[in-house]
Short mmCIF file of C-alpha atoms in Angstrom, two decimals:
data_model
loop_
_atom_site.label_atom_id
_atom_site.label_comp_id
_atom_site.label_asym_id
_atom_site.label_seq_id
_atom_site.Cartn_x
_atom_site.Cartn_y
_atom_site.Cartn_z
CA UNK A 1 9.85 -6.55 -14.33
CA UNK A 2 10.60 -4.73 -10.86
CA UNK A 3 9.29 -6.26 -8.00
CA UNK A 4 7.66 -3.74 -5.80
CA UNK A 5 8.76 -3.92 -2.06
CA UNK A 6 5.85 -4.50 0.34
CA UNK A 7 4.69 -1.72 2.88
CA UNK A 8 6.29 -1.28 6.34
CA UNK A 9 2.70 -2.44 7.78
CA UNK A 10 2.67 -5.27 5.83
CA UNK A 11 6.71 -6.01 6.41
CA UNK A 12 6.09 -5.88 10.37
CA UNK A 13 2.83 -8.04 9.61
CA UNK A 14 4.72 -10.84 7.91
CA UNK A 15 7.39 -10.79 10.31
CA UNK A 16 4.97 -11.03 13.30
CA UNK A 17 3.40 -13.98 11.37
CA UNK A 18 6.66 -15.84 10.46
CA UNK A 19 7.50 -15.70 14.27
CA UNK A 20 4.43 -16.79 14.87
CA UNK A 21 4.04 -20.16 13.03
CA UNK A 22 8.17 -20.70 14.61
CA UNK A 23 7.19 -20.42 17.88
CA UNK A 24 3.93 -22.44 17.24
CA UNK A 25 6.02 -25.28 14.88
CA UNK A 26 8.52 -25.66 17.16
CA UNK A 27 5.88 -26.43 20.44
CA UNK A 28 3.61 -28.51 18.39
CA UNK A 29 7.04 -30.46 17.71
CA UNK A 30 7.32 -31.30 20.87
CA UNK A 31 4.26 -31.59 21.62
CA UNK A 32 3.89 -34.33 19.37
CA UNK A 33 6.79 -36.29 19.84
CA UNK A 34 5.96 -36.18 23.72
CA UNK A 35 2.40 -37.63 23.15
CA UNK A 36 2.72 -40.06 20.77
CA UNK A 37 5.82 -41.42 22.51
CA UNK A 38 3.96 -41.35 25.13
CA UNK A 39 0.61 -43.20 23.99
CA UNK A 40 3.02 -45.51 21.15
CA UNK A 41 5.27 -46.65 24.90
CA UNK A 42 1.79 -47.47 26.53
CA UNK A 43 0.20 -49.29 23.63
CA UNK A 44 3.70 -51.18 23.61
CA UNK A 45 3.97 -52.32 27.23
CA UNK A 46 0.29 -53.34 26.97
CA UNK A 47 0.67 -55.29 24.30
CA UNK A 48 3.71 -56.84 25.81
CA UNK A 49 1.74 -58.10 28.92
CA UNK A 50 -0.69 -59.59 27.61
CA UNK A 51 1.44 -61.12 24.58
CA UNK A 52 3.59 -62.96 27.83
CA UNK A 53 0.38 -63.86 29.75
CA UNK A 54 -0.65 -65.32 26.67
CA UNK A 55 2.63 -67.26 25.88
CA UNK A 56 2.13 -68.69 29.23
CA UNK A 57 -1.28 -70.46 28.00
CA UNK A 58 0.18 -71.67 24.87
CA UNK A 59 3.55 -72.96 26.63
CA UNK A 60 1.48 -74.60 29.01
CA UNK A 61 -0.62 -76.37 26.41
CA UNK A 62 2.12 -77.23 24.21
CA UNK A 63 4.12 -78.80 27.08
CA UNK A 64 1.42 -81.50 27.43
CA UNK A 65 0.14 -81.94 24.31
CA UNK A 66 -3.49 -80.49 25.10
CA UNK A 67 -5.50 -81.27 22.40
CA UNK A 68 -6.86 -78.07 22.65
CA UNK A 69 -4.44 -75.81 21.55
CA UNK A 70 -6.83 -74.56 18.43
CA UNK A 71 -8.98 -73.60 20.51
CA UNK A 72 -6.93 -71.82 23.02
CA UNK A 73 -5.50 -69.61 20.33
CA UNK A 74 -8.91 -68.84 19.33
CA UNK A 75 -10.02 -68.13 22.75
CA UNK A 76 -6.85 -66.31 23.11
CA UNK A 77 -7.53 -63.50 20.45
CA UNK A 78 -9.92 -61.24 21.90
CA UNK A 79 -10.75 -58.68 19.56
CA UNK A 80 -11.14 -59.55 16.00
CA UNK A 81 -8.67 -57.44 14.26
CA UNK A 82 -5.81 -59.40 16.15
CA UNK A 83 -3.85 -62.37 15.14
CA UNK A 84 -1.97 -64.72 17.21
CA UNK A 85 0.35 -67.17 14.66
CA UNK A 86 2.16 -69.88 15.74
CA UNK A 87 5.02 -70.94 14.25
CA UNK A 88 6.23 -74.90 14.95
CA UNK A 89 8.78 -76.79 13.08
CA UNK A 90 6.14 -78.13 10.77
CA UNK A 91 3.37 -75.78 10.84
CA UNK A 92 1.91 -72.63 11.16
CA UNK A 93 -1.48 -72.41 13.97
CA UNK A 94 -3.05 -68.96 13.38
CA UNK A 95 -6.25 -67.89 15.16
CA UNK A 96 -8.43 -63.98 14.95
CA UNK A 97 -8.10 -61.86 11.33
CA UNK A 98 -6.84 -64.14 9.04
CA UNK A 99 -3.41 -62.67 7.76
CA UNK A 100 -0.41 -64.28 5.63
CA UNK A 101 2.35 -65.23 8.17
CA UNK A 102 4.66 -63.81 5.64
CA UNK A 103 4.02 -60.44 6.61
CA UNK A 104 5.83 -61.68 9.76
CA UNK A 105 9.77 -60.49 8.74
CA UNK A 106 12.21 -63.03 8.93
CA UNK A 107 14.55 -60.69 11.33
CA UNK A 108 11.59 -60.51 13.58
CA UNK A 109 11.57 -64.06 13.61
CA UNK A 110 14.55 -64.81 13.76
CA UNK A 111 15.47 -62.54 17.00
CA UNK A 112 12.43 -64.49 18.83
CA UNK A 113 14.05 -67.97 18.31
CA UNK A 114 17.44 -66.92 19.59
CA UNK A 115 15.55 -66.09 22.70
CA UNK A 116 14.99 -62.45 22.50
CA UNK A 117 11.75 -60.62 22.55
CA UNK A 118 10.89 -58.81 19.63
CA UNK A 119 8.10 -55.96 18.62
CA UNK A 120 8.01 -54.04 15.35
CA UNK A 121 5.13 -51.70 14.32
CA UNK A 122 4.04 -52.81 10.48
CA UNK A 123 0.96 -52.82 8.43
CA UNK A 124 -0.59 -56.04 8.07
CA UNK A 125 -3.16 -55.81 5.05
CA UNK A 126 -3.49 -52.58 5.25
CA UNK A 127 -3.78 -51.99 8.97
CA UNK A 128 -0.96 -51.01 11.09
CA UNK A 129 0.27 -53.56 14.13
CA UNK A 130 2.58 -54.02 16.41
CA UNK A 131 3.99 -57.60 15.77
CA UNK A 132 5.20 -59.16 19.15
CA UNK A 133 7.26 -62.20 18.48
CA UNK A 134 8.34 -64.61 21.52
CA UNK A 135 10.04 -67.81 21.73
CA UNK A 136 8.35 -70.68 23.30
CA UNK A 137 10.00 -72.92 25.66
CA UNK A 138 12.69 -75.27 25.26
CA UNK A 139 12.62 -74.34 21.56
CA UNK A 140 9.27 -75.38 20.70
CA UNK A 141 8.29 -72.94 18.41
CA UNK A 142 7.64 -68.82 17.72
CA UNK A 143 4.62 -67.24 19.61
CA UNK A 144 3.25 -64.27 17.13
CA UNK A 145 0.47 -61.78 17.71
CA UNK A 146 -0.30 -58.88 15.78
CA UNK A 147 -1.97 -55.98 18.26
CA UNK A 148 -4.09 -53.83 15.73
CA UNK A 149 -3.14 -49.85 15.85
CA UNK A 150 -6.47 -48.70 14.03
CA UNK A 151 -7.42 -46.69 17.14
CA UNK A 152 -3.99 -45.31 18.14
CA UNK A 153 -3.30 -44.31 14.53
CA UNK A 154 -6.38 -42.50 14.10
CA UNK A 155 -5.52 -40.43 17.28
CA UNK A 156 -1.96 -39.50 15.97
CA UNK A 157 -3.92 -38.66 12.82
CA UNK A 158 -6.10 -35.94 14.71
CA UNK A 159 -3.49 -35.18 16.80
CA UNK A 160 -1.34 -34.26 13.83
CA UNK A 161 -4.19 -32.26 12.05
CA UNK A 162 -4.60 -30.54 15.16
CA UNK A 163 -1.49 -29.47 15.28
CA UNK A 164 -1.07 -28.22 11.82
CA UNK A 165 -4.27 -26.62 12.08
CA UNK A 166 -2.73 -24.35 15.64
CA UNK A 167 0.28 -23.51 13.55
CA UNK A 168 -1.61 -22.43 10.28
CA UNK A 169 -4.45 -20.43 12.55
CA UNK A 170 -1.32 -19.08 15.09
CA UNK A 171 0.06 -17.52 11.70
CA UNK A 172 -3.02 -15.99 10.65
CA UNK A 173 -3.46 -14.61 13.64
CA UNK A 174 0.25 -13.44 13.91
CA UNK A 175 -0.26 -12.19 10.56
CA UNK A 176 -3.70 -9.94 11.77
CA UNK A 177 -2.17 -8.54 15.18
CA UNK A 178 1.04 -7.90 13.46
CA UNK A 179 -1.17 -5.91 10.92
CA UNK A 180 -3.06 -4.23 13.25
CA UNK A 181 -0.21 -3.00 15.77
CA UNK A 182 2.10 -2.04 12.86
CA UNK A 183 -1.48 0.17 11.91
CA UNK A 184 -1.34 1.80 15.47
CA UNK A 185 2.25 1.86 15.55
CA UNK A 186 2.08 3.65 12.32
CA UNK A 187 -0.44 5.82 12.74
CA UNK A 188 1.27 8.85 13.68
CA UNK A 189 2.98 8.91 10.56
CA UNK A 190 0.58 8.36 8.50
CA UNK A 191 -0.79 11.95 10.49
CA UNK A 192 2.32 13.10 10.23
CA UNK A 193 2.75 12.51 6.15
CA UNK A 194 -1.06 13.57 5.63
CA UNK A 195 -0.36 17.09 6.92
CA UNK A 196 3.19 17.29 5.83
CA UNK A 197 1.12 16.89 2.35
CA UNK A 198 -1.42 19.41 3.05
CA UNK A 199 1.27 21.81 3.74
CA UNK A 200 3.00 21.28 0.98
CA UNK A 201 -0.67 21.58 -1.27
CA UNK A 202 -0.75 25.34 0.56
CA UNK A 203 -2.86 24.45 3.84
CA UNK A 204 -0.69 26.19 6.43
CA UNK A 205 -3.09 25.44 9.01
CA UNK A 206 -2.42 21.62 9.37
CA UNK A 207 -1.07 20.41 12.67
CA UNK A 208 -0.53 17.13 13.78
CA UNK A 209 -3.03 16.57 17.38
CA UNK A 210 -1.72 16.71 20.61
CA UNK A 211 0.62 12.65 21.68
CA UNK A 212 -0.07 11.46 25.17
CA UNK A 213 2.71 9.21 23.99
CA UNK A 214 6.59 10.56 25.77
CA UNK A 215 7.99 9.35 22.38
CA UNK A 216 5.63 10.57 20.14
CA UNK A 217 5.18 14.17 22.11
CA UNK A 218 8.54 15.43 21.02
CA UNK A 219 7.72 14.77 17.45
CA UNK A 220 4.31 16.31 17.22
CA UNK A 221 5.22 19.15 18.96
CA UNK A 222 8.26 20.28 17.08
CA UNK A 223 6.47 19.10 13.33
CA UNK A 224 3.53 22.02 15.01
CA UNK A 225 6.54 24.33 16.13
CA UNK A 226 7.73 24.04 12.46
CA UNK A 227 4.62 24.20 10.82
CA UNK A 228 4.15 27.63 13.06
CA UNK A 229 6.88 29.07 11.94
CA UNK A 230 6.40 28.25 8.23
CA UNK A 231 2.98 29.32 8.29
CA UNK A 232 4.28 33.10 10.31
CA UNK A 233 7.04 33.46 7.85
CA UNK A 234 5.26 32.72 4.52
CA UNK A 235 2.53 35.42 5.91
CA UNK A 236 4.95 37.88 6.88
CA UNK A 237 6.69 37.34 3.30
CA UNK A 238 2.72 37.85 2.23
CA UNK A 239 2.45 40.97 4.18
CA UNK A 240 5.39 42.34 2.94
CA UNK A 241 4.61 41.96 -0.85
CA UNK A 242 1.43 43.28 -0.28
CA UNK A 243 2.71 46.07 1.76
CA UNK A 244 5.47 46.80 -0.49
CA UNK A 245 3.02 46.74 -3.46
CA UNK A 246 0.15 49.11 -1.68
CA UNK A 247 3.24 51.56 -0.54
CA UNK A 248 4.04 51.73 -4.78
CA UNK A 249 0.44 52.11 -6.09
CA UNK A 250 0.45 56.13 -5.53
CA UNK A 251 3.81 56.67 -7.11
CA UNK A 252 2.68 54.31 -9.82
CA UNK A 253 -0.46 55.67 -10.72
CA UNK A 254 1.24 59.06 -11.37
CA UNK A 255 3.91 57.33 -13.36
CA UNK A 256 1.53 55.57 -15.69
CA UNK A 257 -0.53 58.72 -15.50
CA UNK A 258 2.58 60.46 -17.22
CA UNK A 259 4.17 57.91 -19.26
CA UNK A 260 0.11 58.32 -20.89
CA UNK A 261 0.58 61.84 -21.20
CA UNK A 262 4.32 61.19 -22.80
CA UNK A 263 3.25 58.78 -25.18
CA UNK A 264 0.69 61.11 -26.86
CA UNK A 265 3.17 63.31 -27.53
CA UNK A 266 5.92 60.60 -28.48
CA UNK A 267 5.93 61.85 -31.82
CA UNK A 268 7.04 65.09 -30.99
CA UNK A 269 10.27 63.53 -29.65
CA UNK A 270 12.44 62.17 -32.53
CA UNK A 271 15.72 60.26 -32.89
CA UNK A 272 17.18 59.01 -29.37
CA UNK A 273 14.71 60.80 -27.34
CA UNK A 274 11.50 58.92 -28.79
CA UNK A 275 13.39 55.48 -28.54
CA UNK A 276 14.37 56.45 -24.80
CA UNK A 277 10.33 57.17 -24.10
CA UNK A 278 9.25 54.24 -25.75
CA UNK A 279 12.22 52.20 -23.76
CA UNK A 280 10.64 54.04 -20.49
CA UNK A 281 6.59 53.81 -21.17
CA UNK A 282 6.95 49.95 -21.87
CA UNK A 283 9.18 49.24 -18.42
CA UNK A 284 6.44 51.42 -16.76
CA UNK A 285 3.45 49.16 -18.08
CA UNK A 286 5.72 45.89 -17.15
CA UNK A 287 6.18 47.66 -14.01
CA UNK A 288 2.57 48.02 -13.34
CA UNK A 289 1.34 44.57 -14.11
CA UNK A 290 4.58 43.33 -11.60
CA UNK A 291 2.84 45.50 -8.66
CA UNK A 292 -0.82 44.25 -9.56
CA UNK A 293 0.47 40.70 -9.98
CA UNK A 294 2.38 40.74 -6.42
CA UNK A 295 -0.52 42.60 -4.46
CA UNK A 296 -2.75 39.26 -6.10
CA UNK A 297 -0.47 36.40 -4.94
CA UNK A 298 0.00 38.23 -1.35
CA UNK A 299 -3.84 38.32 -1.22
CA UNK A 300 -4.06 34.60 -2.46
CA UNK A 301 -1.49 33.87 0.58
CA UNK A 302 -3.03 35.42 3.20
CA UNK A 303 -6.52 34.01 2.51
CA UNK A 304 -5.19 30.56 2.05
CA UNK A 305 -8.04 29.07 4.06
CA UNK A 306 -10.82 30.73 2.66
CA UNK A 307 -12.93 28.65 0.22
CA UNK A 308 -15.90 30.85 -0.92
CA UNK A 309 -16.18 28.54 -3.81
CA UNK A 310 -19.73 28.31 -5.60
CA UNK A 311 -20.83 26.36 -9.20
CA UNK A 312 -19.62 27.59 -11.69
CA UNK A 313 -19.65 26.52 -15.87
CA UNK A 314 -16.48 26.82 -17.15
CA UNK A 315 -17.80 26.54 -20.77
CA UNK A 316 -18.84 29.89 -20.43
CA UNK A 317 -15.58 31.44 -18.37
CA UNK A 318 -13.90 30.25 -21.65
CA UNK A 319 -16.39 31.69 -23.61
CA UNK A 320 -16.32 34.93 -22.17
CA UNK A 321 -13.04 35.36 -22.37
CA UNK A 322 -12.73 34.43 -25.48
CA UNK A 323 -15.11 36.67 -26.59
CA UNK A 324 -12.92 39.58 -25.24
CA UNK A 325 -9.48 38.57 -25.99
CA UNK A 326 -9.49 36.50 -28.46
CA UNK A 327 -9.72 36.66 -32.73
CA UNK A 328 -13.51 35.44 -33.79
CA UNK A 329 -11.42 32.66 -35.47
CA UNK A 330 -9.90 31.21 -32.84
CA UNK A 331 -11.54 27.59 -31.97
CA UNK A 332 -13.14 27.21 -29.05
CA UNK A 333 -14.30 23.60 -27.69
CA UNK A 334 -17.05 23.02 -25.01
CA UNK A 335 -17.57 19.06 -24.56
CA UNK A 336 -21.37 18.95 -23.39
CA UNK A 337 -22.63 18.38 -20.97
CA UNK A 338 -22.01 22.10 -19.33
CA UNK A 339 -18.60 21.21 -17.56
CA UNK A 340 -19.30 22.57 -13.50
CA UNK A 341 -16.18 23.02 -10.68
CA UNK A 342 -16.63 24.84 -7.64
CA UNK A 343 -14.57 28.19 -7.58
CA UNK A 344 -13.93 31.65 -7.25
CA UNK A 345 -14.83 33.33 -10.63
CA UNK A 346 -12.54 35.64 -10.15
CA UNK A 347 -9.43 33.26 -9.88
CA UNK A 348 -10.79 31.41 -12.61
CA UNK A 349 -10.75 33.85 -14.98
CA UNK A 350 -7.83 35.22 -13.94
CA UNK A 351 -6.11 32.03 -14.69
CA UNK A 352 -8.44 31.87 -18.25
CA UNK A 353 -7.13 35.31 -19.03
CA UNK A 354 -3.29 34.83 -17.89
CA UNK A 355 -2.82 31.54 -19.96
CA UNK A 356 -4.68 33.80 -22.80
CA UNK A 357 -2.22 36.60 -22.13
CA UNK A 358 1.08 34.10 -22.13
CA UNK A 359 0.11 33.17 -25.43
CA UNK A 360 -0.13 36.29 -27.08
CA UNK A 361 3.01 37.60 -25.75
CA UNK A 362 5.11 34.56 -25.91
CA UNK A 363 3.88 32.39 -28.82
CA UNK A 364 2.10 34.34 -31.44
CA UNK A 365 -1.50 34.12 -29.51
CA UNK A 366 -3.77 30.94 -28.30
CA UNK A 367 -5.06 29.06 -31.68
CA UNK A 368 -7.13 26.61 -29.09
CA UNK A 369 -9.32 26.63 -26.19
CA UNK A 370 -11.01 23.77 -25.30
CA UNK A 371 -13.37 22.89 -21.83
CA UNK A 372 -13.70 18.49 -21.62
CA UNK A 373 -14.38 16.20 -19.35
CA UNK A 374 -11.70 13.92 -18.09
CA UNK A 375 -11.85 10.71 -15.92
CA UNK A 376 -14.41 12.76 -13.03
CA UNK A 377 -12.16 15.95 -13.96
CA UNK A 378 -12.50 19.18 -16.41
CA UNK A 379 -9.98 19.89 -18.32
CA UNK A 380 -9.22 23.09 -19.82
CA UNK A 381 -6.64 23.29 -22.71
CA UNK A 382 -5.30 25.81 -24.45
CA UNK A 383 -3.25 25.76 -27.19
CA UNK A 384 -0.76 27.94 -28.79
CA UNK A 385 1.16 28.90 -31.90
CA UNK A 386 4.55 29.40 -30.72
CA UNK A 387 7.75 27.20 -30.81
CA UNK A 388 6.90 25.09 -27.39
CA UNK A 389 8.26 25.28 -24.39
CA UNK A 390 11.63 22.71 -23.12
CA UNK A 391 10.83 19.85 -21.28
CA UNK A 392 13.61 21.56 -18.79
CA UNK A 393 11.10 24.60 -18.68
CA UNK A 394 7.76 22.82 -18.21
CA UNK A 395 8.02 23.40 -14.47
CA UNK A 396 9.91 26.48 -14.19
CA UNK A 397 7.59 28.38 -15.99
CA UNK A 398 5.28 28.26 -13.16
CA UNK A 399 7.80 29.39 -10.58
CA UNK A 400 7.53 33.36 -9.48
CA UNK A 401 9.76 35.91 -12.00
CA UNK A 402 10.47 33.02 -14.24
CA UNK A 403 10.42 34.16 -17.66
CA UNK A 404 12.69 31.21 -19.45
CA UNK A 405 14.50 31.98 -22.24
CA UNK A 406 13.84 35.71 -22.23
CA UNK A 407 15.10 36.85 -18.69
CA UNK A 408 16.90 39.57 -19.00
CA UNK A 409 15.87 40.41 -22.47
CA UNK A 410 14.03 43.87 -22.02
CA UNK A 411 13.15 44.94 -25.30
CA UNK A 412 11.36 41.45 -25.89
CA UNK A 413 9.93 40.22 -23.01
CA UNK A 414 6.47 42.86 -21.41
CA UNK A 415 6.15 40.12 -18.56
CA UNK A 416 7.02 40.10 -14.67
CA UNK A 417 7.31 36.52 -14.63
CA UNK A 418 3.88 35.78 -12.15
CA UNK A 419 0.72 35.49 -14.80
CA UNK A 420 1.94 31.71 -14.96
CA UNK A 421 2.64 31.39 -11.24
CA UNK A 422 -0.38 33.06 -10.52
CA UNK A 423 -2.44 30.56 -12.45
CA UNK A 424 -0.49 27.52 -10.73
CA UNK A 425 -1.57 29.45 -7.14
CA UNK A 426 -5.04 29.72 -8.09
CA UNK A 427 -5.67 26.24 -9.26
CA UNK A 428 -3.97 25.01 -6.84
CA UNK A 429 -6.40 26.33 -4.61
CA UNK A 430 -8.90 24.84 -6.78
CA UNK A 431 -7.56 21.04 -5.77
CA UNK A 432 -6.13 21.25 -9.39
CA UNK A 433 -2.85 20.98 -11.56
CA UNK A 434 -1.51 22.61 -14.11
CA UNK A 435 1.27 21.51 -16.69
CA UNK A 436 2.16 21.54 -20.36
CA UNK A 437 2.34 19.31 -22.98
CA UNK A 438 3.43 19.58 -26.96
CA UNK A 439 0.82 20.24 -28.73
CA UNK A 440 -0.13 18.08 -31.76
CA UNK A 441 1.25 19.92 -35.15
CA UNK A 442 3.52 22.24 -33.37
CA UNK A 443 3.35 24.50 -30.06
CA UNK A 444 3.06 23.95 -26.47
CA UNK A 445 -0.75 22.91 -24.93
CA UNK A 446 -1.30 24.34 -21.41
CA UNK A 447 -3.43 22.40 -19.59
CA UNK A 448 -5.38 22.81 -16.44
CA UNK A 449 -7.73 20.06 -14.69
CA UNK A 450 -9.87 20.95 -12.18
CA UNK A 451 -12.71 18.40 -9.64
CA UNK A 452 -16.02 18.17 -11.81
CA UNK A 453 -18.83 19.80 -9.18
CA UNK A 454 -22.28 17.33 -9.82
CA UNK A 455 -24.19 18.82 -12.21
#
């Protein structure tokens, strides 16, 4: 399986993104680490002050045997989540939330009776503390109490959340302005492709619009400077077939008006003479279709722009060419309902009757015409009874003064090598295509497709 590599839009919006959540990660990072250091150091010296004041109280009572010291720890522990534990030689005074003192660790412990203050954050059934752990005086015992965390853990929770929540949204976002500036950013290309494309399809009129932009001027103005000078020489080149074809239509008409007269008396010629006639009235009839095909394709080039299209059933262009053309036992196929393009009739058949035409003169006549609808499309097909045509052909065939296999050959091939170009000019204008395809059983299958009109 080949992976397909994402868009330049959506390349530039991913990258935008990626930065995005970085940036964002690395300041909610920091951001976190400053504030709950922050808020953890407070909690901590809080609870350290009061745990001392408090381990004044319970020195003080200890040191003369107050009989009172229950009571003191249980005055002592102010909010009920706490826990103040006292740890003597020979037993252990706790007062608030009951907890087990051995969630007390023995380190922590132990630090506190070799004189040295001690805190550790731990969870004490199930809610976090901050165990601070003091010696008493003279060695009297271990002064514990547990500071509950409930509320400082459930503001690191939001705080997180929050956090995670900035960096997921700052990517999304990255993601959509990264998407949306790589769409302006690329929007003169996308012009730019769009009527590269509709130059290419024959529409010598696109330009790209006029760039306010100083780096996108240069580039709009010499893809129009191009496109001006593509669209002048391909109408000059038109000009000059058409000139060059008007110029030979006198001297042409009085050649085929002789070669006429010289056929109807071919018979009176024999041996070399009659073959040289014959040789002369055939190149005069190729020559004629030549000057009637160029003077068509240098009027289809010079109206390039003109679309006097109108409905029209191609059922019955088939038909009617059929019925002049073509043997009564030929089949002819018209998928209802009546299949409708817009067009020029007059291209249309002429690309009806030049598909006809290859046939008969290349393989052995058209055995197959068919009109069908296609995926929104109509479809013409025609079908031949000749050998096929190469794969390394199927495109050169519609190139102008192709004629494949059989350039060169004069006593075999009657065409000029445009009746297929022709038809790829004029359904081209259409908004259609044109290829070929082996035909089932033998032959080659031309095949046109052309926008269905509504009906």
């Amino acid at each position: 399986m080949i992976l397909r590599r994402p868009s330049l839009r959506w390349r530039v919006a991913a990258a935008l993104g990626l930065g995005s959540v970085l940036v964002t990660s690395l300041l909610a990072i920091a951001t976190w680490n400053l504030a709950s250091d922050y808020m953890l150091r407070q909690r901590l010296q809080a609870t350290t002050r009061q745990a001392q004041v408090n381990l004044r109280l319970v020195e003080e009572a200890v040191r003369t045997n107050s009989d009172g010291l229950t009571e003191l720890l249980t005055g002592l522990t102010t909010n009920p989540d706490s826990t103040i534990m006292l740890f003597r030689a020979d037993e252990v005074l706790t007062s608030g939330r009951q907890v087990d003192p051995a969630v007390v660790p023995d380190d922590l412990l132990a630090m506190a009776r070799d004189g040295t203050p001690a805190r550790q954050r731990l969870r004490a059934d199930g809610i976090p503390v901050i165990a601070v752990a003091q010696s008493l005086a003279d060695g009297q015992g271990v002064y514990v109490e547990l500071f509950q965390l409930v509320q400082l853990d459930r503001t690191f929770r939001f705080l997180s959340g929050l956090l995670i929540a900035g960096t997921v949204l700052s990517g999304l976002i990255g993601v959509g302005l990264g998407s949306w500036a790589s769409r302006r950013a690329l929007r003169p290309l996308t012009e730019l492709t769009a009527a590269a494309s509709r130059i290419a399809g024959g529409d010598l009129k696109a330009r790209l619009p006029d760039q306010a932009d100083p780096d996108l001027g240069p580039l709009a103005n010499t893809f129009n400077s191009t496109a001006d000078a593509l669209e002048q020489r391909v109408l000059r080149d038109a000009r000059f077939a058409g000139d060059v074809s008007h110029e030979l239509r006198s001297p042409l008409t009085t050649m085929v008006n002789a070669a006429a007269v010289l056929r109807r008396r071919q018979a009176e010629l024999p041996g070399t003479a009659g073959k040289a006639l014959s040789l002369l009235t055939s190149e005069v009839d190729r020559f004629a279709r030549m000057v009637v095909d160029l003077m068509e394709i240098s009027r289809a080039d010079q109206d390039a722009d003109r679309e006097d299209f109108e409905p029209l059933d191609v059922g019955a262009l088939v038909r009617g060419a059929a019925s002049l053309r073509l043997d009564p036992d030929v089949e002819i196929v018209v998928e209802p309902p009546p299949p409708l393009v817009l067009g020029d009739r007059r291209r249309l058949d002429r690309v009806i009757g030049n598909l006809i035409e290859n046939a008969e003169q290349h393989a052995g006549g058209a055995v197959r015409l068919a009109v069908l609808h296609h995926r929104g499309n109509v479809r013409l097909e025609i079908d031949d009874a000749g050998p096929g045509v190469p794969s390394d052909m199927r495109t050169q065939v519609f190139e102008r003064f192709t004629r494949g296999t059989r350039a060169g050959s004069r006593g075999t091939d009657t065409g000029s090598g445009l009746g297929l170009a022709l038809v790829a000019e004029h359904v081209r204008r259409h908004h259609g295509r044109v290829w070929i395809e082996d035909r089932p059983g033998g032959g080659a299958r031309f095949i046109v497709e052309l926008p269905e009109a509504a009906a």
